[in-house]
mmCIF file with all atom_site columns, C-alpha atoms in Angstrom:
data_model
loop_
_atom_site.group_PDB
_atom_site.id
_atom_site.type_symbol
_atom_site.label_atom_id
_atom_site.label_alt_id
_atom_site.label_comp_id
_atom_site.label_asym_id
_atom_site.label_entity_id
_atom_site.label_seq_id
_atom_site.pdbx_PDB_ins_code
_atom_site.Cartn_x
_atom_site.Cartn_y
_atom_site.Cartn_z
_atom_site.occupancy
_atom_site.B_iso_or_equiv
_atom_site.pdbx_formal_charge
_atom_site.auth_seq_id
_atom_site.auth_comp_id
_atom_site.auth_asym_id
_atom_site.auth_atom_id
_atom_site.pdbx_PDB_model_num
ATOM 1   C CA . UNK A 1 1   ? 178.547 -39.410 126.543 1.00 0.00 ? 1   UNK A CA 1
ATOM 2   C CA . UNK A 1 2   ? 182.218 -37.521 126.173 1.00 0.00 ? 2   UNK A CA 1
ATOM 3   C CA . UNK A 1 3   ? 182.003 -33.997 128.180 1.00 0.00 ? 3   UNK A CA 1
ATOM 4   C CA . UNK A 1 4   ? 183.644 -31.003 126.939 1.00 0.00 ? 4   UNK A CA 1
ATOM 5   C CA . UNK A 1 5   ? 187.344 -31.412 126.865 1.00 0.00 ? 5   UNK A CA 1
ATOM 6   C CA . UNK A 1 6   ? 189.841 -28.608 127.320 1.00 0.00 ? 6   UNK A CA 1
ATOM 7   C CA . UNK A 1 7   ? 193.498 -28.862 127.005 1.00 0.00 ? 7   UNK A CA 1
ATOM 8   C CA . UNK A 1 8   ? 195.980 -27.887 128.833 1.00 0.00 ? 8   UNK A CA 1
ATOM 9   C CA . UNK A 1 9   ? 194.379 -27.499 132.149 1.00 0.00 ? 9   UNK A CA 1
ATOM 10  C CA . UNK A 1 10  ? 197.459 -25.398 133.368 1.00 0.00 ? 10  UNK A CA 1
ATOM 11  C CA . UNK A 1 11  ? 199.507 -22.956 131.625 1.00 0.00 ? 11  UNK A CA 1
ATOM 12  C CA . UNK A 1 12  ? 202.027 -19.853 132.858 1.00 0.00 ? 12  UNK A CA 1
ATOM 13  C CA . UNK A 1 13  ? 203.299 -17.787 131.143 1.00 0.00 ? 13  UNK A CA 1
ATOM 14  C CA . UNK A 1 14  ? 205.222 -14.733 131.187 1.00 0.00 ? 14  UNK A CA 1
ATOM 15  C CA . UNK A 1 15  ? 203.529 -11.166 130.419 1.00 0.00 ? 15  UNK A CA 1
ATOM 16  C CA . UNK A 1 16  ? 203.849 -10.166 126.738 1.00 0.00 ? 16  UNK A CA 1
ATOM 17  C CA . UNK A 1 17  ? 203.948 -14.372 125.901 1.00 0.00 ? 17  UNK A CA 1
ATOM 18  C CA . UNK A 1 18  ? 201.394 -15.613 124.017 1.00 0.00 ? 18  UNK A CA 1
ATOM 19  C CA . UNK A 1 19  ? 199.300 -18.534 124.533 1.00 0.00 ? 19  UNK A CA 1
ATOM 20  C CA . UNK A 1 20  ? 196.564 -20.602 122.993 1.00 0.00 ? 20  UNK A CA 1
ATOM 21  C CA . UNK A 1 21  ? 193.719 -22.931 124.458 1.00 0.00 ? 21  UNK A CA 1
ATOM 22  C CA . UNK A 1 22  ? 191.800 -25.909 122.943 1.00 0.00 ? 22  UNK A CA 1
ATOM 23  C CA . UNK A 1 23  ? 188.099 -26.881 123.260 1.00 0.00 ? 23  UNK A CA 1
ATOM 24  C CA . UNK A 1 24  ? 186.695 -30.023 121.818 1.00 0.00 ? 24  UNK A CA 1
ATOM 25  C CA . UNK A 1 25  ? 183.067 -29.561 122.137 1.00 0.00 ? 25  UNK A CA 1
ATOM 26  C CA . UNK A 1 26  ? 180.482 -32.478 122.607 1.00 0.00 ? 26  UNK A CA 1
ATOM 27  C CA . UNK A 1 27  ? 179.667 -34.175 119.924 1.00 0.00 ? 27  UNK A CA 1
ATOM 28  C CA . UNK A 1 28  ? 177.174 -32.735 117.775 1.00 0.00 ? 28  UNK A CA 1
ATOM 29  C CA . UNK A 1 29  ? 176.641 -29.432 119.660 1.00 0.00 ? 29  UNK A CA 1
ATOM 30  C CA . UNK A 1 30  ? 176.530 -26.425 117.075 1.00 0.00 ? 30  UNK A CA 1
ATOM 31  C CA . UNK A 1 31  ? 176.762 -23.366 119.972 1.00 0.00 ? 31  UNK A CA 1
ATOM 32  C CA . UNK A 1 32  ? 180.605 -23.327 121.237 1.00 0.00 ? 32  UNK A CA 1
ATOM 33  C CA . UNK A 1 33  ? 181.448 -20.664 124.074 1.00 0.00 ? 33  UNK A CA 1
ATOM 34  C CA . UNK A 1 34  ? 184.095 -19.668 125.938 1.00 0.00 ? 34  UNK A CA 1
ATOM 35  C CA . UNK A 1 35  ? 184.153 -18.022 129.111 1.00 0.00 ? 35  UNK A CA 1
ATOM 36  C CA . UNK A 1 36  ? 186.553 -15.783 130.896 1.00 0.00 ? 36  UNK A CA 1
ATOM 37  C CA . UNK A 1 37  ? 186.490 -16.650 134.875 1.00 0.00 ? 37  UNK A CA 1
ATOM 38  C CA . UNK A 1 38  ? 188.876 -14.200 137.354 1.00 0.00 ? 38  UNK A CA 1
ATOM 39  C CA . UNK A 1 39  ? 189.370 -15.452 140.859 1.00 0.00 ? 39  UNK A CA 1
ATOM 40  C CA . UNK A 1 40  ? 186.718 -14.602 142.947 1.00 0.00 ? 40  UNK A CA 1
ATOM 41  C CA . UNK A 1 41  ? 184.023 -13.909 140.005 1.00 0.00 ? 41  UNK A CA 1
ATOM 42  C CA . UNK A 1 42  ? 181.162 -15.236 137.657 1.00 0.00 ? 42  UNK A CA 1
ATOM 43  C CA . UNK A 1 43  ? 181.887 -16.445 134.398 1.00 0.00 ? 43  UNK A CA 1
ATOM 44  C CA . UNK A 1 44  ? 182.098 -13.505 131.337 1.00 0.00 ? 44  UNK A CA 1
ATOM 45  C CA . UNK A 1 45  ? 181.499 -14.929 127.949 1.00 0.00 ? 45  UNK A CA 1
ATOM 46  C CA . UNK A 1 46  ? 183.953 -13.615 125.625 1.00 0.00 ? 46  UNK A CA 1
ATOM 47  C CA . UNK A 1 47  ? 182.850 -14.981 122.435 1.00 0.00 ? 47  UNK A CA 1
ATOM 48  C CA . UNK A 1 48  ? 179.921 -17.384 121.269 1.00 0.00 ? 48  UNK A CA 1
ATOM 49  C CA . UNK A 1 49  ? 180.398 -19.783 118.117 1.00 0.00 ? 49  UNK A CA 1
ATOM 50  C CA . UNK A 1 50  ? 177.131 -21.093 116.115 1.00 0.00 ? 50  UNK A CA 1
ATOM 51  C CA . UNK A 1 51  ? 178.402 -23.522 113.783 1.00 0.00 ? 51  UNK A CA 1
ATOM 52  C CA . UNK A 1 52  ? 181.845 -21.839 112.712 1.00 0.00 ? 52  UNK A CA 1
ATOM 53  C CA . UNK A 1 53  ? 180.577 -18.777 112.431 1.00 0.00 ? 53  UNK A CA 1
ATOM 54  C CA . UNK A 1 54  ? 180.383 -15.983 115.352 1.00 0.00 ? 54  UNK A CA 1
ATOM 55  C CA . UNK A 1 55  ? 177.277 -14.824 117.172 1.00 0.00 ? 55  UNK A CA 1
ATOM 56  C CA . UNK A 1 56  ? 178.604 -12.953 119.524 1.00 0.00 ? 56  UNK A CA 1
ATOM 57  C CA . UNK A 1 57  ? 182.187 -11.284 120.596 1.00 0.00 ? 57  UNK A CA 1
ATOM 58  C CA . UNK A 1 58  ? 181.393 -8.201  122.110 1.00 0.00 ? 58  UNK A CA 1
ATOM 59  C CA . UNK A 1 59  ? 183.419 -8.692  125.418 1.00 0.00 ? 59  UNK A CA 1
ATOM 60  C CA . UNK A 1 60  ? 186.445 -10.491 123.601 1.00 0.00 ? 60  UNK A CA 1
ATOM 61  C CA . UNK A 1 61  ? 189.110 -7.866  123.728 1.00 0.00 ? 61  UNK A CA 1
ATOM 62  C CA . UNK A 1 62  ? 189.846 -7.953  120.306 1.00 0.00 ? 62  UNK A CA 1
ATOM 63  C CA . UNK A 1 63  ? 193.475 -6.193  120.151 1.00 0.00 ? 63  UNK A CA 1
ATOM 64  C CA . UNK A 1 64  ? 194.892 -8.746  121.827 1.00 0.00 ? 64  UNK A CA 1
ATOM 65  C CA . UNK A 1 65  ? 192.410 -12.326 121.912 1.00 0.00 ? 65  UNK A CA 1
ATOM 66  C CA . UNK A 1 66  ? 191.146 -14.071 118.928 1.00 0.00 ? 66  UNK A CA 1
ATOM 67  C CA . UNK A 1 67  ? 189.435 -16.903 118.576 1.00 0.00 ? 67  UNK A CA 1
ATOM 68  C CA . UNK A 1 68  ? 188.396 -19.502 115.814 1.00 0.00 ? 68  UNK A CA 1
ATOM 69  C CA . UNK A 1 69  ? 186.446 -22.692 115.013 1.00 0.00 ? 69  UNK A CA 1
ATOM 70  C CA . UNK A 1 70  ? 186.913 -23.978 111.829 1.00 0.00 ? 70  UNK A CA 1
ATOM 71  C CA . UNK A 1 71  ? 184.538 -26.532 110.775 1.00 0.00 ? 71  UNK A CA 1
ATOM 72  C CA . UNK A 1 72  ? 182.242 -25.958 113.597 1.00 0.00 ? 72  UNK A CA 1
ATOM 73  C CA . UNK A 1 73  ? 183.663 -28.445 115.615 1.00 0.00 ? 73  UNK A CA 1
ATOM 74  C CA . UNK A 1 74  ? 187.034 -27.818 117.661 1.00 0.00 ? 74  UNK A CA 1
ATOM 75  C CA . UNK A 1 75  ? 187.808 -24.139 118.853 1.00 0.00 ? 75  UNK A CA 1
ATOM 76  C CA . UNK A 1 76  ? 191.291 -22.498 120.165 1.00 0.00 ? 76  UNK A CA 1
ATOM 77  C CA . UNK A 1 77  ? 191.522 -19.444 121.864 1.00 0.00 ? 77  UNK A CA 1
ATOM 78  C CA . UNK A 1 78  ? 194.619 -16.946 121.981 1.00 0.00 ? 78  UNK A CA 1
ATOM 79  C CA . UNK A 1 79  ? 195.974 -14.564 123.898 1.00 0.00 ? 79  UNK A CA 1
ATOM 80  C CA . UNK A 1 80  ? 198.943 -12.334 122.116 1.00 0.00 ? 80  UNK A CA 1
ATOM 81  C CA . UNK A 1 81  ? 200.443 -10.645 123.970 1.00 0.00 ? 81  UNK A CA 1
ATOM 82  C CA . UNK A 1 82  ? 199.372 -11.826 127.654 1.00 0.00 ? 82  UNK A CA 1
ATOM 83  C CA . UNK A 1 83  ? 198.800 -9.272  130.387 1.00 0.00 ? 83  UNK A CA 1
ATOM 84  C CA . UNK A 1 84  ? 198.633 -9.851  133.818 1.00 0.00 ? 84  UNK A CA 1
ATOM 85  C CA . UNK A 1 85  ? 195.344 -9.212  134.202 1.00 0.00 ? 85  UNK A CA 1
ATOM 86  C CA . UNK A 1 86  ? 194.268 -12.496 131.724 1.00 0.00 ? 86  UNK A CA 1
ATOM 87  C CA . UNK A 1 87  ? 195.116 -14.239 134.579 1.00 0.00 ? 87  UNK A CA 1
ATOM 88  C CA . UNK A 1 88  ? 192.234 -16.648 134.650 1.00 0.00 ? 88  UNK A CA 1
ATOM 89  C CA . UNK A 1 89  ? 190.370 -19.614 134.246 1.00 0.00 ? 89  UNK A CA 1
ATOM 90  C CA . UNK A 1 90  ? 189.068 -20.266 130.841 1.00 0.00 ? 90  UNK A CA 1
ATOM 91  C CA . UNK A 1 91  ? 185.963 -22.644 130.753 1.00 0.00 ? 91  UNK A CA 1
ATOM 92  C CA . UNK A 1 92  ? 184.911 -23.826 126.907 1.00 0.00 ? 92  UNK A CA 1
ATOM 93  C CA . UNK A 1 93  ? 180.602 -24.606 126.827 1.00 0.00 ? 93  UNK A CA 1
ATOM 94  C CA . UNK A 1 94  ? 178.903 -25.905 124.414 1.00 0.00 ? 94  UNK A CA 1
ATOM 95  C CA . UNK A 1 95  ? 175.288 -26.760 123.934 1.00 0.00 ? 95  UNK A CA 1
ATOM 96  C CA . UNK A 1 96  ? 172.374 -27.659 121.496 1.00 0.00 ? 96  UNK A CA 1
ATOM 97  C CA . UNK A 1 97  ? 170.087 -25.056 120.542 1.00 0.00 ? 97  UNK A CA 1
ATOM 98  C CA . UNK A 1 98  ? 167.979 -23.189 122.696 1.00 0.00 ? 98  UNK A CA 1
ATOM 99  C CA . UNK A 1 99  ? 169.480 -25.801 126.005 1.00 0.00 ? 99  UNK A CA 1
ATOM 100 C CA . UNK A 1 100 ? 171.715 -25.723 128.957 1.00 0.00 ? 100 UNK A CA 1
ATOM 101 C CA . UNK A 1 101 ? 175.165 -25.407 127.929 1.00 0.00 ? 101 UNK A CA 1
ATOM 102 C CA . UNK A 1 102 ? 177.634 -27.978 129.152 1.00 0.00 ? 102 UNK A CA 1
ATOM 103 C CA . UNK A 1 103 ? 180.715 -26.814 130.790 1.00 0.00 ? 103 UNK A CA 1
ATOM 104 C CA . UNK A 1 104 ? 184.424 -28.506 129.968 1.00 0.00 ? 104 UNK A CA 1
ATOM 105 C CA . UNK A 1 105 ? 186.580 -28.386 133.093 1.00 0.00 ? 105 UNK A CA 1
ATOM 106 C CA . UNK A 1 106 ? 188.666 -25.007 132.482 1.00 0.00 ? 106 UNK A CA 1
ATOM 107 C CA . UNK A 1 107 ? 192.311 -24.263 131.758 1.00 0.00 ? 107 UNK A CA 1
ATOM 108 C CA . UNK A 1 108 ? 193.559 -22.399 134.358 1.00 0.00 ? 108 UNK A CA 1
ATOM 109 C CA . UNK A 1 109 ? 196.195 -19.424 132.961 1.00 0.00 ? 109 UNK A CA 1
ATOM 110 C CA . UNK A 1 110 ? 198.404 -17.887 135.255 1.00 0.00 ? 110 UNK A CA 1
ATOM 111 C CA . UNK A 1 111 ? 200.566 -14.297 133.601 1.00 0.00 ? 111 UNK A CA 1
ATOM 112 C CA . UNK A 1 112 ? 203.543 -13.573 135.951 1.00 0.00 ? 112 UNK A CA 1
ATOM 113 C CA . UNK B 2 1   ? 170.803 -5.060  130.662 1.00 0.00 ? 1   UNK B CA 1
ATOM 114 C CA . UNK B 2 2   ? 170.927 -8.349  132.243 1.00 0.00 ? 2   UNK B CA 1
ATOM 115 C CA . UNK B 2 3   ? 172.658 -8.989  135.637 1.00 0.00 ? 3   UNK B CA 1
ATOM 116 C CA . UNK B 2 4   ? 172.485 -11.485 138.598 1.00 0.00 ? 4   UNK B CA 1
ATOM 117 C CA . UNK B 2 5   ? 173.331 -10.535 142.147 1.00 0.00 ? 5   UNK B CA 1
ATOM 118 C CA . UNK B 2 6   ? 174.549 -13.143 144.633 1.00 0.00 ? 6   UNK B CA 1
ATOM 119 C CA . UNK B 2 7   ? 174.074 -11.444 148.106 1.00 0.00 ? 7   UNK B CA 1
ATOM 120 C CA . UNK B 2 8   ? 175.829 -13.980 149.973 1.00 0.00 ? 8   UNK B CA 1
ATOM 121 C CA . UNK B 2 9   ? 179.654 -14.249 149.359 1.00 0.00 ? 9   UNK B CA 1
ATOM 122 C CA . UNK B 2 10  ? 180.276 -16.987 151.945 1.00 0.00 ? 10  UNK B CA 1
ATOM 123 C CA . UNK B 2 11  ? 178.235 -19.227 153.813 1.00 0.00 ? 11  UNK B CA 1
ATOM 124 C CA . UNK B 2 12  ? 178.587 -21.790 156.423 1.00 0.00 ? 12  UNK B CA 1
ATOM 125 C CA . UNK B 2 13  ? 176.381 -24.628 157.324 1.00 0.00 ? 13  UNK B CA 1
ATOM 126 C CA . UNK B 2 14  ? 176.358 -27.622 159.294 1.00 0.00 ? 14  UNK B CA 1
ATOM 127 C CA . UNK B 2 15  ? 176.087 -31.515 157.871 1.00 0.00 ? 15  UNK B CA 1
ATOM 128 C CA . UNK B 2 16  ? 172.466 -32.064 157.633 1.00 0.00 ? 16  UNK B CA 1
ATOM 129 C CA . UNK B 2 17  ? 171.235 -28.601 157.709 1.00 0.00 ? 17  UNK B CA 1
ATOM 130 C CA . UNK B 2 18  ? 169.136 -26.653 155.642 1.00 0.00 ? 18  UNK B CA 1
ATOM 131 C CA . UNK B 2 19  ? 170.790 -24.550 153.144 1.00 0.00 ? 19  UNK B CA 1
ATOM 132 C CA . UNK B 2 20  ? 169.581 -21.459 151.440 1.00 0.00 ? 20  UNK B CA 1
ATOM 133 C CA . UNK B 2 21  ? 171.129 -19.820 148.476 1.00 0.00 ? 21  UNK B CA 1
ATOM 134 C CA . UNK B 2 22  ? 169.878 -16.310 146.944 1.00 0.00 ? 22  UNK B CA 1
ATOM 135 C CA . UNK B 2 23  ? 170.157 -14.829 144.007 1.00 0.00 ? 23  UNK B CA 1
ATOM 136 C CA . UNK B 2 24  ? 168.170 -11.597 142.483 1.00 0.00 ? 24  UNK B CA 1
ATOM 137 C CA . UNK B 2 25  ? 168.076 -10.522 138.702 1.00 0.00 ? 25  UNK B CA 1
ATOM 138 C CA . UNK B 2 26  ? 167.093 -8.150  136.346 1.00 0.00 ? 26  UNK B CA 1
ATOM 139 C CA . UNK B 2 27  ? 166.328 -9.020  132.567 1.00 0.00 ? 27  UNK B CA 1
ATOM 140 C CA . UNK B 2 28  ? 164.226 -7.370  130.677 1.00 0.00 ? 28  UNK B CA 1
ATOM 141 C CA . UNK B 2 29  ? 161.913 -10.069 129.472 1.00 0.00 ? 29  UNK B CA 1
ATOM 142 C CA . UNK B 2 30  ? 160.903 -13.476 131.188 1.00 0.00 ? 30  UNK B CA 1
ATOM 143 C CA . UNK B 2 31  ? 163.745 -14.672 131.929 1.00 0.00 ? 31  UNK B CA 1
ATOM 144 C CA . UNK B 2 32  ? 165.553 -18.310 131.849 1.00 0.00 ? 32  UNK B CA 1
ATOM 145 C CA . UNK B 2 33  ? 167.206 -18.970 134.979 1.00 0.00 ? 33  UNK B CA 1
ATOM 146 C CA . UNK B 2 34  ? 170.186 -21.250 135.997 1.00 0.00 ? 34  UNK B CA 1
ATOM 147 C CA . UNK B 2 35  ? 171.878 -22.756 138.998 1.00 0.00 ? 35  UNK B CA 1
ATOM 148 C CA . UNK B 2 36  ? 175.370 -23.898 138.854 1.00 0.00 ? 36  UNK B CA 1
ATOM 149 C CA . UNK B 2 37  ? 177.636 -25.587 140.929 1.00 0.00 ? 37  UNK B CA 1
ATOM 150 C CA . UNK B 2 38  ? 181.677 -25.681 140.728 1.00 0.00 ? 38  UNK B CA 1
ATOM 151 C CA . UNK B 2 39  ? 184.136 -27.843 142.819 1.00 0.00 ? 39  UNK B CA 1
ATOM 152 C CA . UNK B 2 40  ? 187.897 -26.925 143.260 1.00 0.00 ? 40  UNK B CA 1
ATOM 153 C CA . UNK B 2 41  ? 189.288 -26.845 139.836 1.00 0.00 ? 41  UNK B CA 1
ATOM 154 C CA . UNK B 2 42  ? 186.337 -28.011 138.102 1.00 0.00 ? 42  UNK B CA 1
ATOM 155 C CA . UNK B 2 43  ? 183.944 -26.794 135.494 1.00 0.00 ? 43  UNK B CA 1
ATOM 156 C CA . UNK B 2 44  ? 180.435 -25.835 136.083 1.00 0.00 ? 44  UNK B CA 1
ATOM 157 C CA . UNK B 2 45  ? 177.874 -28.465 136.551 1.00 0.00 ? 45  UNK B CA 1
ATOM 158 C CA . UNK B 2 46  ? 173.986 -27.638 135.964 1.00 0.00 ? 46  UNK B CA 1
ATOM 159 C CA . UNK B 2 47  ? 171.850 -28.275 139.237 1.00 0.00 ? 47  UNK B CA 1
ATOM 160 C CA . UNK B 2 48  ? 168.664 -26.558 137.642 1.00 0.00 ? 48  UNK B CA 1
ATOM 161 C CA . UNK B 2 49  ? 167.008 -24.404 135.026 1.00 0.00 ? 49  UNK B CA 1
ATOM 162 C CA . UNK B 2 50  ? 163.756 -22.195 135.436 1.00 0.00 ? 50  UNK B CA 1
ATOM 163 C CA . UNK B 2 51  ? 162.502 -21.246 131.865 1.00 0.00 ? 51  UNK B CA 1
ATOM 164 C CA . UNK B 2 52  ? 158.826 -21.183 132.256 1.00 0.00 ? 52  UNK B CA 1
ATOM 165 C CA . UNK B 2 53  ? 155.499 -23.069 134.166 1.00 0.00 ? 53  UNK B CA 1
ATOM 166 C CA . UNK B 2 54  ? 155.914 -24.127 137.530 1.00 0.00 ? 54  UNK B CA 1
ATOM 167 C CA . UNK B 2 55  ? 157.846 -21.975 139.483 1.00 0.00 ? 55  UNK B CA 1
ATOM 168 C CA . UNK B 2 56  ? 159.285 -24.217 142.094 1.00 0.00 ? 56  UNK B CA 1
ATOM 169 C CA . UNK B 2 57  ? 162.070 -25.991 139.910 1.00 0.00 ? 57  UNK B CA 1
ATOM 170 C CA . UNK B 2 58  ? 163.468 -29.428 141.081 1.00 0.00 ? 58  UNK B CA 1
ATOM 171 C CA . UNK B 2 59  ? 167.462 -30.272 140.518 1.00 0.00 ? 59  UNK B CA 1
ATOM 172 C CA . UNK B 2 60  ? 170.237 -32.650 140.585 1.00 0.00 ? 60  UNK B CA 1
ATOM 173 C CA . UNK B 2 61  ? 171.120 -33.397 143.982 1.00 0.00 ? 61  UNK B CA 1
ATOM 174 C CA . UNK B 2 62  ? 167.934 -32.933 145.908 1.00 0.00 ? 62  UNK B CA 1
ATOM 175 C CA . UNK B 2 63  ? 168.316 -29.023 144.847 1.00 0.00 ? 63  UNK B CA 1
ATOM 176 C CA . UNK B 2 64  ? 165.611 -26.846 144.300 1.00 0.00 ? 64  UNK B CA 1
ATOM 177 C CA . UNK B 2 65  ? 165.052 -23.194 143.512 1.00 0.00 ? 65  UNK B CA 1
ATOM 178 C CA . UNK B 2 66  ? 161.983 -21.325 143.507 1.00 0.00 ? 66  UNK B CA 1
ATOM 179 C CA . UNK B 2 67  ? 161.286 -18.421 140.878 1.00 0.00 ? 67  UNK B CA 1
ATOM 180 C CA . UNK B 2 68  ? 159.687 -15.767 142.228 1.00 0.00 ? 68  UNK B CA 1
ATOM 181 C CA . UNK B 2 69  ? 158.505 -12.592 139.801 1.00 0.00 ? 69  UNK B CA 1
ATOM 182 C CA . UNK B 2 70  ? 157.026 -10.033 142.177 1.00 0.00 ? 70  UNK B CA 1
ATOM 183 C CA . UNK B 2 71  ? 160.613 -10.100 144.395 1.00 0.00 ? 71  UNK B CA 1
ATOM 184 C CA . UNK B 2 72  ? 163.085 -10.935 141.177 1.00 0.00 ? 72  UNK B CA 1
ATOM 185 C CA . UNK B 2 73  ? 164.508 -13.541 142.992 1.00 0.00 ? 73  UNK B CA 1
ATOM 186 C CA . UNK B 2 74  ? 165.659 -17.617 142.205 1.00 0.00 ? 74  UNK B CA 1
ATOM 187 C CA . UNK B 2 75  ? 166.604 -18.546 145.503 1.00 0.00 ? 75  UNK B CA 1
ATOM 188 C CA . UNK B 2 76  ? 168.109 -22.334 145.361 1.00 0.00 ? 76  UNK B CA 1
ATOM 189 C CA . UNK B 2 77  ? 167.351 -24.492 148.384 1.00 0.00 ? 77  UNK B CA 1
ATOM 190 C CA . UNK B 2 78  ? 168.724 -28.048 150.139 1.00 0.00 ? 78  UNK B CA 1
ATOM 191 C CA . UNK B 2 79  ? 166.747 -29.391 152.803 1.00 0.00 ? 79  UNK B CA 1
ATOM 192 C CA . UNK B 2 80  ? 169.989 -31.479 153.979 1.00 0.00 ? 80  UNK B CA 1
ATOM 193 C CA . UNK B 2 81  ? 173.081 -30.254 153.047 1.00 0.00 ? 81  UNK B CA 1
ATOM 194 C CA . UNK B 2 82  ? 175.586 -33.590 152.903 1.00 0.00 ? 82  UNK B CA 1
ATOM 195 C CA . UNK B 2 83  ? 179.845 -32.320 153.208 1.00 0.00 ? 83  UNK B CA 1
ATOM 196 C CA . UNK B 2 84  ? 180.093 -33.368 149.738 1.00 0.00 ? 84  UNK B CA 1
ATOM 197 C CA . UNK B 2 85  ? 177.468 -30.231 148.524 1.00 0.00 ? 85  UNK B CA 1
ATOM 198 C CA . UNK B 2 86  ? 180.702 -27.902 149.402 1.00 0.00 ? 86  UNK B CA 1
ATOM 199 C CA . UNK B 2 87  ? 181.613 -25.936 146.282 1.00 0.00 ? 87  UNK B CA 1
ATOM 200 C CA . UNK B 2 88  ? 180.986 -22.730 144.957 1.00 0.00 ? 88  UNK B CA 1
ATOM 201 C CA . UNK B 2 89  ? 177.214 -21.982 143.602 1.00 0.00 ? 89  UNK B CA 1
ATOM 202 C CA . UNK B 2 90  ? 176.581 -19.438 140.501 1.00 0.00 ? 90  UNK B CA 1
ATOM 203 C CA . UNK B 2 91  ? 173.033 -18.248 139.666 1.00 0.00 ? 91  UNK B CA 1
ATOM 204 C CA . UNK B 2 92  ? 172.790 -17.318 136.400 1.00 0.00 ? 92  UNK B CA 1
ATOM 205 C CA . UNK B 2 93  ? 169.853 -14.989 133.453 1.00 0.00 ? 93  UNK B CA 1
ATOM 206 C CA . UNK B 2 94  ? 169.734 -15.195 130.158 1.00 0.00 ? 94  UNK B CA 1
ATOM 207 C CA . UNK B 2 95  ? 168.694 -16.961 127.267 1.00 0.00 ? 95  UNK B CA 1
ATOM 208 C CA . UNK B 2 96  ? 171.907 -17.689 124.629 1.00 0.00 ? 96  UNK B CA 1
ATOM 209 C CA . UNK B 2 97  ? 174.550 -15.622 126.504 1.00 0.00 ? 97  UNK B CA 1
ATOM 210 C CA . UNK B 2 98  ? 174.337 -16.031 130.339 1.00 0.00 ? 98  UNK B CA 1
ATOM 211 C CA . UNK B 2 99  ? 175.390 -13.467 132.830 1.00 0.00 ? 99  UNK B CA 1
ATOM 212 C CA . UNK B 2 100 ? 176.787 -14.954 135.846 1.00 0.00 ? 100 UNK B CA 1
ATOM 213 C CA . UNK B 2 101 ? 176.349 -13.855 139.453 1.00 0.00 ? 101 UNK B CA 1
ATOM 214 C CA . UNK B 2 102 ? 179.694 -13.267 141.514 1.00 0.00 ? 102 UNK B CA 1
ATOM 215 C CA . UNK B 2 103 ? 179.098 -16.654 142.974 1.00 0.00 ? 103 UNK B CA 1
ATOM 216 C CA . UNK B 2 104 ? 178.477 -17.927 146.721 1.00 0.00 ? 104 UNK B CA 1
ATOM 217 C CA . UNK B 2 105 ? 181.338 -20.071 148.354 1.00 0.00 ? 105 UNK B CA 1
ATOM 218 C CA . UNK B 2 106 ? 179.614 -22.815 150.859 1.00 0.00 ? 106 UNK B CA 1
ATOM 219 C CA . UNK B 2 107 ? 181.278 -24.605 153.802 1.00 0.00 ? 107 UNK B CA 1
ATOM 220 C CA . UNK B 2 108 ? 179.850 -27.653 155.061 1.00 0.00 ? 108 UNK B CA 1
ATOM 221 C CA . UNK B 2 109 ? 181.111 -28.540 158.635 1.00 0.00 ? 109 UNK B CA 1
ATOM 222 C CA . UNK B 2 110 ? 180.898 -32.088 160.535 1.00 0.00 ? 110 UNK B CA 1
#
């Protein structure tokens, strides 16, 4: 069985850039996630997918992420414009309802 | 408010040791508990999952983590560590949206 692919695995940027990630989830998974991980910390989910639509975005910061997943199948996250502080790895998840989630292996985004 | 504490930011053990991982939460309800592990530049792989009966929980990887109510704790245990278990653990609550502990970074030395 495919994992979760990400692409790219590296990216850097400059500040004020933007930049956008991809998540291919596994294969008939409806829940999509994606995860904000800083050096040196746990996982934060920024925003949940069920399906295409959203269940939960409360710790995306809105002004300057967004994130979409039409047809419920492939997502892309971006960040316009970058700060230094998104400096990060960024881990896609998905899952079947009410399971584990599976984790993709990250794109790590470096803001200088 | 859900939240996972990982006292431990670092620990070393020797091949073939006995390794010992905690991890305390609050959640409000019963909750569903998680172990994860990540190599270097890797994603997250799940070792174990606690979501209700029995509360010793057996992993991947000869892992296992016992729930514990009275002291809110999911302490993950290895009666043999081998150099290849050296990676960075997460404990992790929640049902559909997970909080993550800080994580625990383990060493494994010859």
């Amino acid at each position: 069985e495919a994992g979760v692919a990400q692409s790219p695995r590296y990216k850097i940027i400059e500040k004020r850039q933007s930049v956008a990630f991809w998540c291919n989830p596994i294969s008939g998974h409806a829940t999509l996630y994606w995860y904000q991980q800083i050096l040196g910390q746990g996982p934060k989910l920024l925003i949940q997918f069920q399906n295409n639509g959203v269940v939960d975005d409360s710790q995306l910061p809105k002004d300057r992420f967004s994130a979409e997943r039409l047809k419920g199948v492939d997502s892309t996250l971006k960040i316009q414009p970058a700060k230094l502080e998104d400096s990060a790895v960024y881990l896609c998840a998905s899952s079947l309802a009410g399971s584990s989630a599976f984790f993709g292996q990250g794109t790590r985004l470096t803001v200088v | 408010a859900q939240s996972v504490t990982q006292p431990d930011i670092h620990i070393t053990v020797s091949e073939g040791a006995s390794l010992e991982l905690r991890c305390n939460y609050s959640y409000g309800a019963t909750p569903y508990l998680f172990w994860y592990v990540q190599s270097p530049g890797q994603g997250l792989q799940l070792l174990l999952k606690y979501f209700s009966g029995d509360t010793l929980v057996q992993g991947i990887k000869g892992f296992e983590a016992e729930f514990k109510r009275s002291q809110s704790s999911f302490n993950l245990r290895k009666p043999s560590v081998h150099w290849s278990d050296a990676a960075e653990y997460f404990c992790a609550v929640g049902d559909y949206k997970l909080s993550f502990g800080a994580g625990t970074t383990v060493t494994v030395r010859a």
